[in-house]
XYZ file of C-alpha atoms in Angstrom:
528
model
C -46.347 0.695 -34.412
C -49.543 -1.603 -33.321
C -52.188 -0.175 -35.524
C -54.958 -2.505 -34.244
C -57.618 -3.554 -36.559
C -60.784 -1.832 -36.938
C -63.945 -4.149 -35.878
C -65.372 -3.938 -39.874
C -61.986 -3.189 -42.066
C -62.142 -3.425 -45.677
C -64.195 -6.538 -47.063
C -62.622 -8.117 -50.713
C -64.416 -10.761 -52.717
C -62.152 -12.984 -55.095
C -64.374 -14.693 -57.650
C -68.421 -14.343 -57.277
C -69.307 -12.983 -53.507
C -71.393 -15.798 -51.751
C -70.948 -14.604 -47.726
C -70.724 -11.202 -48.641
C -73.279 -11.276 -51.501
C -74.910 -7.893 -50.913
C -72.339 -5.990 -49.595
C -72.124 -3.921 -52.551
C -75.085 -2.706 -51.953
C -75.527 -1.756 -48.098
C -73.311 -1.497 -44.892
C -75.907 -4.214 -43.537
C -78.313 -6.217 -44.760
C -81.378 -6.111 -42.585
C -84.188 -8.678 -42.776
C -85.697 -7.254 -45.944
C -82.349 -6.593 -48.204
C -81.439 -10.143 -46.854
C -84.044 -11.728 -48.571
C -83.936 -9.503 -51.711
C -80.317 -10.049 -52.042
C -80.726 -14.580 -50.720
C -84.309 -15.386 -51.105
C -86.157 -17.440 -48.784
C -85.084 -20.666 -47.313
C -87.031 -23.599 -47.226
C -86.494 -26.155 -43.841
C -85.091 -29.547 -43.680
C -85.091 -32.141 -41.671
C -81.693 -33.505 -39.929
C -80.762 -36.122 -41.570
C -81.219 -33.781 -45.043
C -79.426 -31.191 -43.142
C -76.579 -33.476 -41.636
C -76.164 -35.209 -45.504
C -75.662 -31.645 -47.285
C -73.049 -31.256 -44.291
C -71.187 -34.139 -45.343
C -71.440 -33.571 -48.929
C -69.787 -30.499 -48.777
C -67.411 -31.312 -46.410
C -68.343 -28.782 -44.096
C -65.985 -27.974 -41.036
C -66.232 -26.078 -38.208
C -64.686 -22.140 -39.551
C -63.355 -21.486 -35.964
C -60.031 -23.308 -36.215
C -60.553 -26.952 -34.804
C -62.193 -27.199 -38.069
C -64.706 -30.097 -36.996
C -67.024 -31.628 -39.171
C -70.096 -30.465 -39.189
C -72.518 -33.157 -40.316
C -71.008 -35.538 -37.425
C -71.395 -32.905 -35.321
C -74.938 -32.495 -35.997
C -75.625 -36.217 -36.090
C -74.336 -36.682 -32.110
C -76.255 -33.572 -31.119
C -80.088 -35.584 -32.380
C -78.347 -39.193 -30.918
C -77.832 -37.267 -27.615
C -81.166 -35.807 -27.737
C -83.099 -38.966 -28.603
C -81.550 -41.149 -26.251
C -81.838 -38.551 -23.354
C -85.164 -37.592 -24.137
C -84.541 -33.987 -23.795
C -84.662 -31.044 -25.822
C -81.466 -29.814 -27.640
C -79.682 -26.209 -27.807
C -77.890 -24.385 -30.788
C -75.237 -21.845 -29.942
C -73.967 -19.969 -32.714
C -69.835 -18.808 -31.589
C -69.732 -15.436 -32.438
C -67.052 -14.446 -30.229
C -63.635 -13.318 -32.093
C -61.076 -12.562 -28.611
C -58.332 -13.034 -31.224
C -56.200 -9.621 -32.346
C -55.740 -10.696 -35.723
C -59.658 -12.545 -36.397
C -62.415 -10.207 -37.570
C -64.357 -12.354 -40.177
C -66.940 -13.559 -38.292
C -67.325 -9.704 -36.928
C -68.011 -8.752 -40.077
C -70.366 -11.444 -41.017
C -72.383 -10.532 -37.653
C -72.509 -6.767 -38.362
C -72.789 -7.078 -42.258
C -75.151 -10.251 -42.581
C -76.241 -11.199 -39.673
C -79.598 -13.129 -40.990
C -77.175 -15.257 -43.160
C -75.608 -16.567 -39.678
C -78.938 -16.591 -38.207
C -80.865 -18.552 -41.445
C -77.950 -21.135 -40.539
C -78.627 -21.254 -37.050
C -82.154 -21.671 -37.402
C -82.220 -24.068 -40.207
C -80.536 -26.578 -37.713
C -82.712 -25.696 -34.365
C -85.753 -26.698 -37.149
C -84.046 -29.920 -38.044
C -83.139 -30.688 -34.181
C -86.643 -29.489 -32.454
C -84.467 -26.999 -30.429
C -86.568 -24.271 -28.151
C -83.467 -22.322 -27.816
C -80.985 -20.648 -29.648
C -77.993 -18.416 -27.918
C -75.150 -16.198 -30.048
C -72.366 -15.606 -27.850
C -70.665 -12.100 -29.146
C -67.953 -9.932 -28.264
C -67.777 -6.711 -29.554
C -70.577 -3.764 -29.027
C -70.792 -3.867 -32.340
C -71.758 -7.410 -33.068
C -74.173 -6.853 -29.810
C -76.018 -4.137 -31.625
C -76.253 -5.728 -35.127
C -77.145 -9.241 -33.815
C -80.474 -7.822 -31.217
C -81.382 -5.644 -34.515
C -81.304 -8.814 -36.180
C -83.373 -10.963 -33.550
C -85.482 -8.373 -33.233
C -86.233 -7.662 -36.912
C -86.972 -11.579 -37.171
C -89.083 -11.222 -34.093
C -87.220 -13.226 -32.052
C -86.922 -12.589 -28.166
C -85.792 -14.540 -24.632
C -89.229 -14.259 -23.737
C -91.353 -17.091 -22.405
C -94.045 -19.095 -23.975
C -92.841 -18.523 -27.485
C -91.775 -21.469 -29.917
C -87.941 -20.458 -30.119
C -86.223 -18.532 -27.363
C -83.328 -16.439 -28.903
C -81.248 -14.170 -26.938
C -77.822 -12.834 -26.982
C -74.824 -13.202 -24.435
C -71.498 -11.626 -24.005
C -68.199 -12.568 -24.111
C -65.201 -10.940 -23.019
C -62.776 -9.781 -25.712
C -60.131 -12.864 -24.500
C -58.154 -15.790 -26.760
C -59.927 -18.870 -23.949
C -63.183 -16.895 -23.971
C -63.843 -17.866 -27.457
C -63.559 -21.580 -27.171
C -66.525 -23.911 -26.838
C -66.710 -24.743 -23.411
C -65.769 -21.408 -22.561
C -68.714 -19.760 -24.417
C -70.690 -22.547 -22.501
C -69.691 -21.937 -19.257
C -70.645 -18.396 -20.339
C -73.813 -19.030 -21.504
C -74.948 -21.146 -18.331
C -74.194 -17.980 -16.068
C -70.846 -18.201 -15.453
C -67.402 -16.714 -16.230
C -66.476 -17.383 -19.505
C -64.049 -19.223 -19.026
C -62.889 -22.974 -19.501
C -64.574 -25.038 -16.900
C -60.656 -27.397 -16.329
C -62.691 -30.635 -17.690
C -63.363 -31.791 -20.858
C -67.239 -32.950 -21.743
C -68.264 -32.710 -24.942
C -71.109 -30.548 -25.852
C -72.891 -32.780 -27.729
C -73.249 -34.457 -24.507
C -73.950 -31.873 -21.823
C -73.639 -28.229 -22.819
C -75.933 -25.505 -22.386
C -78.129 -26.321 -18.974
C -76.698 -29.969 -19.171
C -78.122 -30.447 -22.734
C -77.281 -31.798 -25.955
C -75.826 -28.358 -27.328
C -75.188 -27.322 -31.195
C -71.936 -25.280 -30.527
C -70.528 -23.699 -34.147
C -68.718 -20.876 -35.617
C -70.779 -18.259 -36.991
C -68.916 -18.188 -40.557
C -69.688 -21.981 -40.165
C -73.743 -21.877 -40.217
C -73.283 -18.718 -42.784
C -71.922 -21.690 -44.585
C -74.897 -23.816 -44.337
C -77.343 -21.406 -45.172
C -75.815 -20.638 -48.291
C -75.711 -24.352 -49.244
C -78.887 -24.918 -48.158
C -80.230 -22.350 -50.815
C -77.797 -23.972 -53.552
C -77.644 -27.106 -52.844
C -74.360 -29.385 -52.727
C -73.984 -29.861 -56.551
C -73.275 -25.878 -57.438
C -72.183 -25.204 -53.528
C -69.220 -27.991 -55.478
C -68.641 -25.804 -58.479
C -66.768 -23.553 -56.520
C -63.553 -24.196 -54.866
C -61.653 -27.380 -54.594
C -62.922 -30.670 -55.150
C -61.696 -31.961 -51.338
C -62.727 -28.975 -49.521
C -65.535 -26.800 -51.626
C -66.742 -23.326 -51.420
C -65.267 -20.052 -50.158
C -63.629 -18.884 -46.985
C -63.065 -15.934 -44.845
C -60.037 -14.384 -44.242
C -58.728 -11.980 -42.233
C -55.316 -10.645 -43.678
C -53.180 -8.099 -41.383
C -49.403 -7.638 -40.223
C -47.207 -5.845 -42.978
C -50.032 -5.309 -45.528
C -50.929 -1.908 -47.155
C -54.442 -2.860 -46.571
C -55.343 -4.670 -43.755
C -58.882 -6.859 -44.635
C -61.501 -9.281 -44.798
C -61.178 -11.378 -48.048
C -63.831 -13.988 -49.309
C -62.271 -16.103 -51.680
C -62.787 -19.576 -53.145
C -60.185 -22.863 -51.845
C -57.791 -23.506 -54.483
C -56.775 -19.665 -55.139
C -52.984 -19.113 -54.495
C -52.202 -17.783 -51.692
C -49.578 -15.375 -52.872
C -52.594 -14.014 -54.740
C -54.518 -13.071 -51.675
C -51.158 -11.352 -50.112
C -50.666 -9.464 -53.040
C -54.125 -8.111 -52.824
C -53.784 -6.930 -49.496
C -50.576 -5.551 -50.470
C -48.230 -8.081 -48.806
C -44.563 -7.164 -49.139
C -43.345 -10.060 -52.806
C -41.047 -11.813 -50.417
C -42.330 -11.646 -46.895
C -39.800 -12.635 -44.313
C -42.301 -15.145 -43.031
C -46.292 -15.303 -42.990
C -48.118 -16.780 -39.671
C -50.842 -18.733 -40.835
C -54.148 -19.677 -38.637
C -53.353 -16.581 -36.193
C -51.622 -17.039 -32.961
C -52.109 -20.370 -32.481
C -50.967 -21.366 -35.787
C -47.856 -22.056 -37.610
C -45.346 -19.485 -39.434
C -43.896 -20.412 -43.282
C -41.977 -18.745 -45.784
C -41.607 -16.871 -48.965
C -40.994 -20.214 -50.731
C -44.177 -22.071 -48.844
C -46.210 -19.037 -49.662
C -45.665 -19.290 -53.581
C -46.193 -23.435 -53.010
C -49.479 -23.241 -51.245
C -52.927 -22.306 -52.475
C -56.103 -21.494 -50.163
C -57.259 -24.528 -48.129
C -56.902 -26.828 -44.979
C -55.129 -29.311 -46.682
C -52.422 -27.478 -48.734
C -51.233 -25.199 -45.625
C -50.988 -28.027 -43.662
C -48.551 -29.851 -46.640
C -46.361 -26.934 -45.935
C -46.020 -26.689 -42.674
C -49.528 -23.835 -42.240
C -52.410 -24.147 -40.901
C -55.568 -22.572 -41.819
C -57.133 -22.387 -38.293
C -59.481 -19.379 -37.623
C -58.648 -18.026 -41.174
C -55.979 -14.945 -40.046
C -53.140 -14.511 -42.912
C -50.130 -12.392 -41.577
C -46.890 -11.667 -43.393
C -44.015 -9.909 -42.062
C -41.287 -8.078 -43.925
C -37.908 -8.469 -43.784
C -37.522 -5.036 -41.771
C -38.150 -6.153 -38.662
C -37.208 -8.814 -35.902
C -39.400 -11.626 -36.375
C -38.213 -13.031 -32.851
C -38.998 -9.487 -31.297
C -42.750 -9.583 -33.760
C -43.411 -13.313 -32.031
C -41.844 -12.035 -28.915
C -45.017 -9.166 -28.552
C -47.378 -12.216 -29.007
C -46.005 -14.443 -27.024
C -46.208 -12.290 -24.377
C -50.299 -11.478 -24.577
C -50.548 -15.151 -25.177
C -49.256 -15.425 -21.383
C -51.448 -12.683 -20.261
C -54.214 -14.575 -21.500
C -54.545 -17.647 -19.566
C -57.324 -18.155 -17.726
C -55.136 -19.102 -14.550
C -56.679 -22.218 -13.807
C -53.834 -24.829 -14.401
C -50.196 -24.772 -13.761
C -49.279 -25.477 -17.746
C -51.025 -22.107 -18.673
C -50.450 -19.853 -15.776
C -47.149 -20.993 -15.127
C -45.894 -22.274 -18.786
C -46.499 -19.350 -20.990
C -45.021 -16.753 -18.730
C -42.197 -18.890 -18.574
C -41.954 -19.592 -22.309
C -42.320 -15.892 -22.975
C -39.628 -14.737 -20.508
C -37.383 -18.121 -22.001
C -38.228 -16.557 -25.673
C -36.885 -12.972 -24.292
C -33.381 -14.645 -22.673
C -32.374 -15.906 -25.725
C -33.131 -12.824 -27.475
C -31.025 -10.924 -24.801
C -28.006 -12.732 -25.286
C -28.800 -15.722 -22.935
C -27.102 -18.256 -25.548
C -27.323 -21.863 -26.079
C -28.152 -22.643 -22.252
C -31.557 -20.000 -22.710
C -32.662 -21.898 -25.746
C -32.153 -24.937 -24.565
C -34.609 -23.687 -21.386
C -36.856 -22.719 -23.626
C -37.520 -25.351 -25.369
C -38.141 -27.677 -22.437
C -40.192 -25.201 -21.122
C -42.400 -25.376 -24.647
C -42.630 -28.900 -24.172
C -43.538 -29.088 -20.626
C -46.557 -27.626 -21.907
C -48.393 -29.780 -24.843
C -50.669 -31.827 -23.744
C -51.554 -31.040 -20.109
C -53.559 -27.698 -19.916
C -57.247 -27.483 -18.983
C -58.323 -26.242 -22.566
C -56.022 -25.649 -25.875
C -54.584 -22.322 -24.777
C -51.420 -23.834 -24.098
C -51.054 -26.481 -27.129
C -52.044 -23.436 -28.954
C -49.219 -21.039 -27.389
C -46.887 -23.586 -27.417
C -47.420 -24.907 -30.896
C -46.889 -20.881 -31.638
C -43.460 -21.196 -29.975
C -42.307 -24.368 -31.415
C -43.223 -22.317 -34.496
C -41.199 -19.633 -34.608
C -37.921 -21.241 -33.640
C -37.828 -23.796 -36.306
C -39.101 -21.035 -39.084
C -36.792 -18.487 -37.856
C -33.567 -20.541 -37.810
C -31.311 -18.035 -39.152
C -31.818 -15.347 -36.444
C -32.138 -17.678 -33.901
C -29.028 -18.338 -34.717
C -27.641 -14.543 -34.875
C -29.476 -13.309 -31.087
C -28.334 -16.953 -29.571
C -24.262 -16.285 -30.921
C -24.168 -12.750 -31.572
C -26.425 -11.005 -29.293
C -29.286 -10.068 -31.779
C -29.854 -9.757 -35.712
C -29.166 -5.796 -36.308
C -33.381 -5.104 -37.042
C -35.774 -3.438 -34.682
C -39.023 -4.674 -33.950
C -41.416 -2.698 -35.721
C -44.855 -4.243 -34.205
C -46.660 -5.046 -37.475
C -48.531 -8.151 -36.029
C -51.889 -6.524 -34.091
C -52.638 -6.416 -30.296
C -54.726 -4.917 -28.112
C -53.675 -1.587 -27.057
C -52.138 -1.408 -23.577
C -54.923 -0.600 -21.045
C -58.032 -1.600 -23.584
C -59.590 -3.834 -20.607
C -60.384 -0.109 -18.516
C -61.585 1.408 -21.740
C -63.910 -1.410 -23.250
C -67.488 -0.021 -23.388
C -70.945 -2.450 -23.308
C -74.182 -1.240 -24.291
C -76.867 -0.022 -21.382
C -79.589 -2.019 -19.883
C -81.054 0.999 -18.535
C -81.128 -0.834 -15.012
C -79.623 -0.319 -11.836
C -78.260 -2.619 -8.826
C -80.004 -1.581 -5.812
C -79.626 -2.806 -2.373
C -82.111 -2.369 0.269
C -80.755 -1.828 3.218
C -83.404 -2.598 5.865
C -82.529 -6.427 5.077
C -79.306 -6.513 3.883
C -77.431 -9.088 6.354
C -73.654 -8.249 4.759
C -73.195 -11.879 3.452
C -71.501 -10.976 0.170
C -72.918 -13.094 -1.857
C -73.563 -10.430 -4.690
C -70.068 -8.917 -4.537
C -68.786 -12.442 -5.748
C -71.212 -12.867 -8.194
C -71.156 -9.486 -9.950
C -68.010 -7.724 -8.463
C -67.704 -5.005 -11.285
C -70.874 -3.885 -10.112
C -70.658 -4.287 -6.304
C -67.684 -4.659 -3.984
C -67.466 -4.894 -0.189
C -66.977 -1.876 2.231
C -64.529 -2.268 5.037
C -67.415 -3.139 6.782
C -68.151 -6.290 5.192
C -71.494 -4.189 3.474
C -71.713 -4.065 -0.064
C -70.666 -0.729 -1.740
C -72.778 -0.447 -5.109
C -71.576 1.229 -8.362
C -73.787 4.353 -9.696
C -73.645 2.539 -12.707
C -75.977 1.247 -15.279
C -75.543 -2.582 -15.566
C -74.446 -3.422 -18.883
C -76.465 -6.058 -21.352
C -74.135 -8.092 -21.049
C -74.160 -8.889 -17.322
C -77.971 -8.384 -16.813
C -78.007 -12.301 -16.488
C -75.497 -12.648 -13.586
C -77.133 -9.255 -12.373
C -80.630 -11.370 -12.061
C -78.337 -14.501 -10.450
C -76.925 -12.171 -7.775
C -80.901 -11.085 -7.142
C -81.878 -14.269 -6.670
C -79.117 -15.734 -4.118
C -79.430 -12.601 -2.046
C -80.116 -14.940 1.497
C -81.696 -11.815 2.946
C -83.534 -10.568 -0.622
C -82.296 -7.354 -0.191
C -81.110 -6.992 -3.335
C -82.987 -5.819 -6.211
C -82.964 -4.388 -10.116
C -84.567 -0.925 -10.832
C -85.123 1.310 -13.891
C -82.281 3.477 -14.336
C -81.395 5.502 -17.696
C -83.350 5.048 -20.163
C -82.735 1.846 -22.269
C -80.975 1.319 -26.195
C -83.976 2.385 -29.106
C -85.184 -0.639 -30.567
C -85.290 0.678 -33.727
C -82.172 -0.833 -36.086
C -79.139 1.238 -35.230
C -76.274 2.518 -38.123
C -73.326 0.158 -38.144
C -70.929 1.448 -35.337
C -67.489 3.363 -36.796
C -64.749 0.461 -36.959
C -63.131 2.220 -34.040
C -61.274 0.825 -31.257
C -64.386 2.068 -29.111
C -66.180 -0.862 -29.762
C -64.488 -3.360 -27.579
C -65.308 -6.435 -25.952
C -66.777 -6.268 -22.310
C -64.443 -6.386 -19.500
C -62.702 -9.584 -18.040
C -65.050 -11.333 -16.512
């Protein structure tokens, strides 16, 4: 089946809307209905800002759920002590099938992200702020937005904003990753771990969050902690996005306060009453059942007493018509085809976990589970970024929730159900169809002084590759937005300049485009 999910599906409020205040009334709130629909907000300074962090209990909304306020507070120690200027990078990118909150927060209110964002590069004395996205979609909504603000990369000004891309890839949405990204190169994880706080964007201090997260902030900010408190639970206040898909009527976004049973929110998106199993914090996270579900209300702490996880907020049940071996099966198998190939645990693990997971569902018996479980244990704990503890704590997963047909494919050769495909992923071939928006420049190489040293075919190789000759051979293509920075790189290392940029097609109107159809169109940018 593999319907995958739209880049804006349908948006549900339980309780009074605070993220999606507004959406009622308009597809997107530009600058103006923003401020009809929030009002203006007033700055703080950082220790203000860091204190309604902490009493609020805010977390990082990307699934490593970090807090906030201590964030914060290392970002200003890193920047006093070093003497430097720090750099806030809001993490817009969503690589995950079955995440699309934070896509529709960047095409629905994307000053509500950006009022976040900006409230703490105030509060830090940051000169630049960067939002990594990954869709077309969020690329179009995000430079309306910057540009509506009058924001731009340009020199001299107070704040430089600008944009960068991300491919559409699980590892290209973690920090360092978006980072790496952000500093030029592939994004990525670099195979060491520094923290941002530390050394991020251009070796400084850098404010890395989720976008839902500084959505967050904004909205407190306006509030304040005392009615930000009156919703939600006392432990972990205010709302959260989630994005609910897998065997639901109505695959969608849901805002809804902590504390609301969960059951509740699965019945809304028309959840089967007795799903087979539900995988909470997407696929990274954990699977639980029917019995868990009706236990557990909305929030960190409660899916974690039953065996969840909240993670990046994605909610998906399964029915009992289908093989939930051959459901984790389809996922564990995209969760090997994307690692980032840079460490044996990844690149040589979760191919092997995935073809141990398919053994013992093709009759491979005790000896294949037993192979497979080493293998998921070989591993935790030694990859270059959290792809693999994620993956593997995916695997681990599914063969303690799923006990029963483990039990029945291991002894008997398989349970009797077919795999439908209910949990979402990619379709096969997306990477060659994924679109990017036009620069309206070209690559052009000058061949009086090119030298054939290849410099540029390693730097932007979608764009340029080498001849037999050892000359480049240059696309009739327009370079995309999203690689106009490594575009400039390759210009610059030409050893020869014989590279250069030129006007080609004409470039995007500035004026604030119609949100894009939630199509499959609007996909990521290639793999980088």
């Amino acid at each position: 089946m593999n319907t995958p999910l739209p880049d804006v599906p349908e948006v549900r409020v339980v309780g009074l809307p605070q993220l999606t205040q507004g959406f009622d009334l308009v597809e997107r709130l530009d600058l103006q209905m923003h401020l009809k629909v929030h009002g203006p907000l007033e700055p703080m300074t950082g220790e203000l800002l860091a204190q309604l962090a902490e009493e609020i209990t805010l977390r990082g909304r990307g699934g490593a759920g970090f807090p906030f306020g201590q964030k914060l507070r290392a970002v200003a120690k890193s920047a006093i002590r070093r003497g430097v200027r720090p750099v806030v990078v809001v993490n817009g990118s969503e690589g995950e099938p079955a995440c699309r909150k934070d896509t529709v927060l960047l095409n629905r209110a994307p000053h509500l992200i950006l009022d976040g964002a900006l409230l703490a590069a105030e509060a830090l004395g940051a000169r630049t702020l960067v939002v990594a996205v990954t869709r077309n979609s969020t690329e179009i909504s995000m430079r309306a937005a910057l540009a509506e603000r009058g924001l731009s990369d340009r020199r001299g000004q107070q704040l430089r904003a600008r944009i960068v891309r991300t491919p559409e890839r699980m590892v290209s949405g973690e920090a360092s990753s978006v980072i790496r990204a952000v500093n030029g190169g592939p994004a990525l994880p670099p195979g060491r771990r520094e923290r941002a706080s530390d050394t991020g964007v251009g070796g400084a201090p850098t404010l890395l969050s989720n976008a839902e997260t500084f959505a967050q902030l904004a909205i407190a900010a306006r509030i304040g902690s005392r009615r930000y408190g009156n919703t939600g639970t006392g432990s972990e206040p205010g709302t959260v996005m989630l994005t609910i898909s897998g065997a639901v009527a109505r695959p969608m976004v849901v805002e809804v306060p902590t504390g609301v049973p969960l059951r509740y929110v699965l019945q809304l998106a028309g959840a089967p009453p007795l799903p087979q199993g539900v995988l909470t914090g997407g696929y990274h996270g954990n699977w639980i059942d029917s019995v868990a579900v009706h236990e557990s209300v909305v929030s960190r702490e409660s899916l974690a007493a039953v065996g969840g996880s909240l993670g990046a907020g994605a909610i998906l049940p399964i029915g009992p018509e289908t093989c939930p071996l051959g459901e984790a099966l389809r996922v564990a198998n995209w969760l090997a085809a994307e690692t980032a190939g840079q460490c044996g645990p990844c690149k040589l693990g979760l191919p092997a976990a995935a073809g141990g997971l398919a053994d013992v569902m093709n009759g491979g018996g005790p000896a294949a589970l037993e192979a497979l479980r080493e293998v998921t244990q070989a591993v935790k704990g030694r990859g270059a970024c959290k792809h693999p503890d994620g993956s593997a704590r995916f695997f681990a997963s599914t063969l303690s929730a799923f006990t029963d047909d483990l039990a029945a494919h291991v002894l008997h050769g398989g349970c009797g159900r077919e795999t439908i495909g209910v949990l979402p992923l990619p379709m096969p071939g997306y990477e060659e169809a994924e679109e990017s928006i036009p620069s309206g420049e070209k690559v052009a190489v000058d061949w009086t002084l090119c030298q054939g040293h290849g410099l540029c075919a390693d730097i932007i190789p979608e764009l340029i590759r080498l001849g037999p000759d050892g000359y480049p051979s240059v696309a009739d293509a327009v370079v995309p937005m999203h690689m106009r920075g490594r575009a400039q790189r390759a210009v610059r290392r030409c050893p020869a300049l014989a590279l250069r940029i030129e006007q080609g097609a004409p470039p995007i109107p500035k004026s604030r485009p119609e949100l894009p159809s939630s199509n499959r169109k609007a996909l990521g940018s290639g793999r980088g």
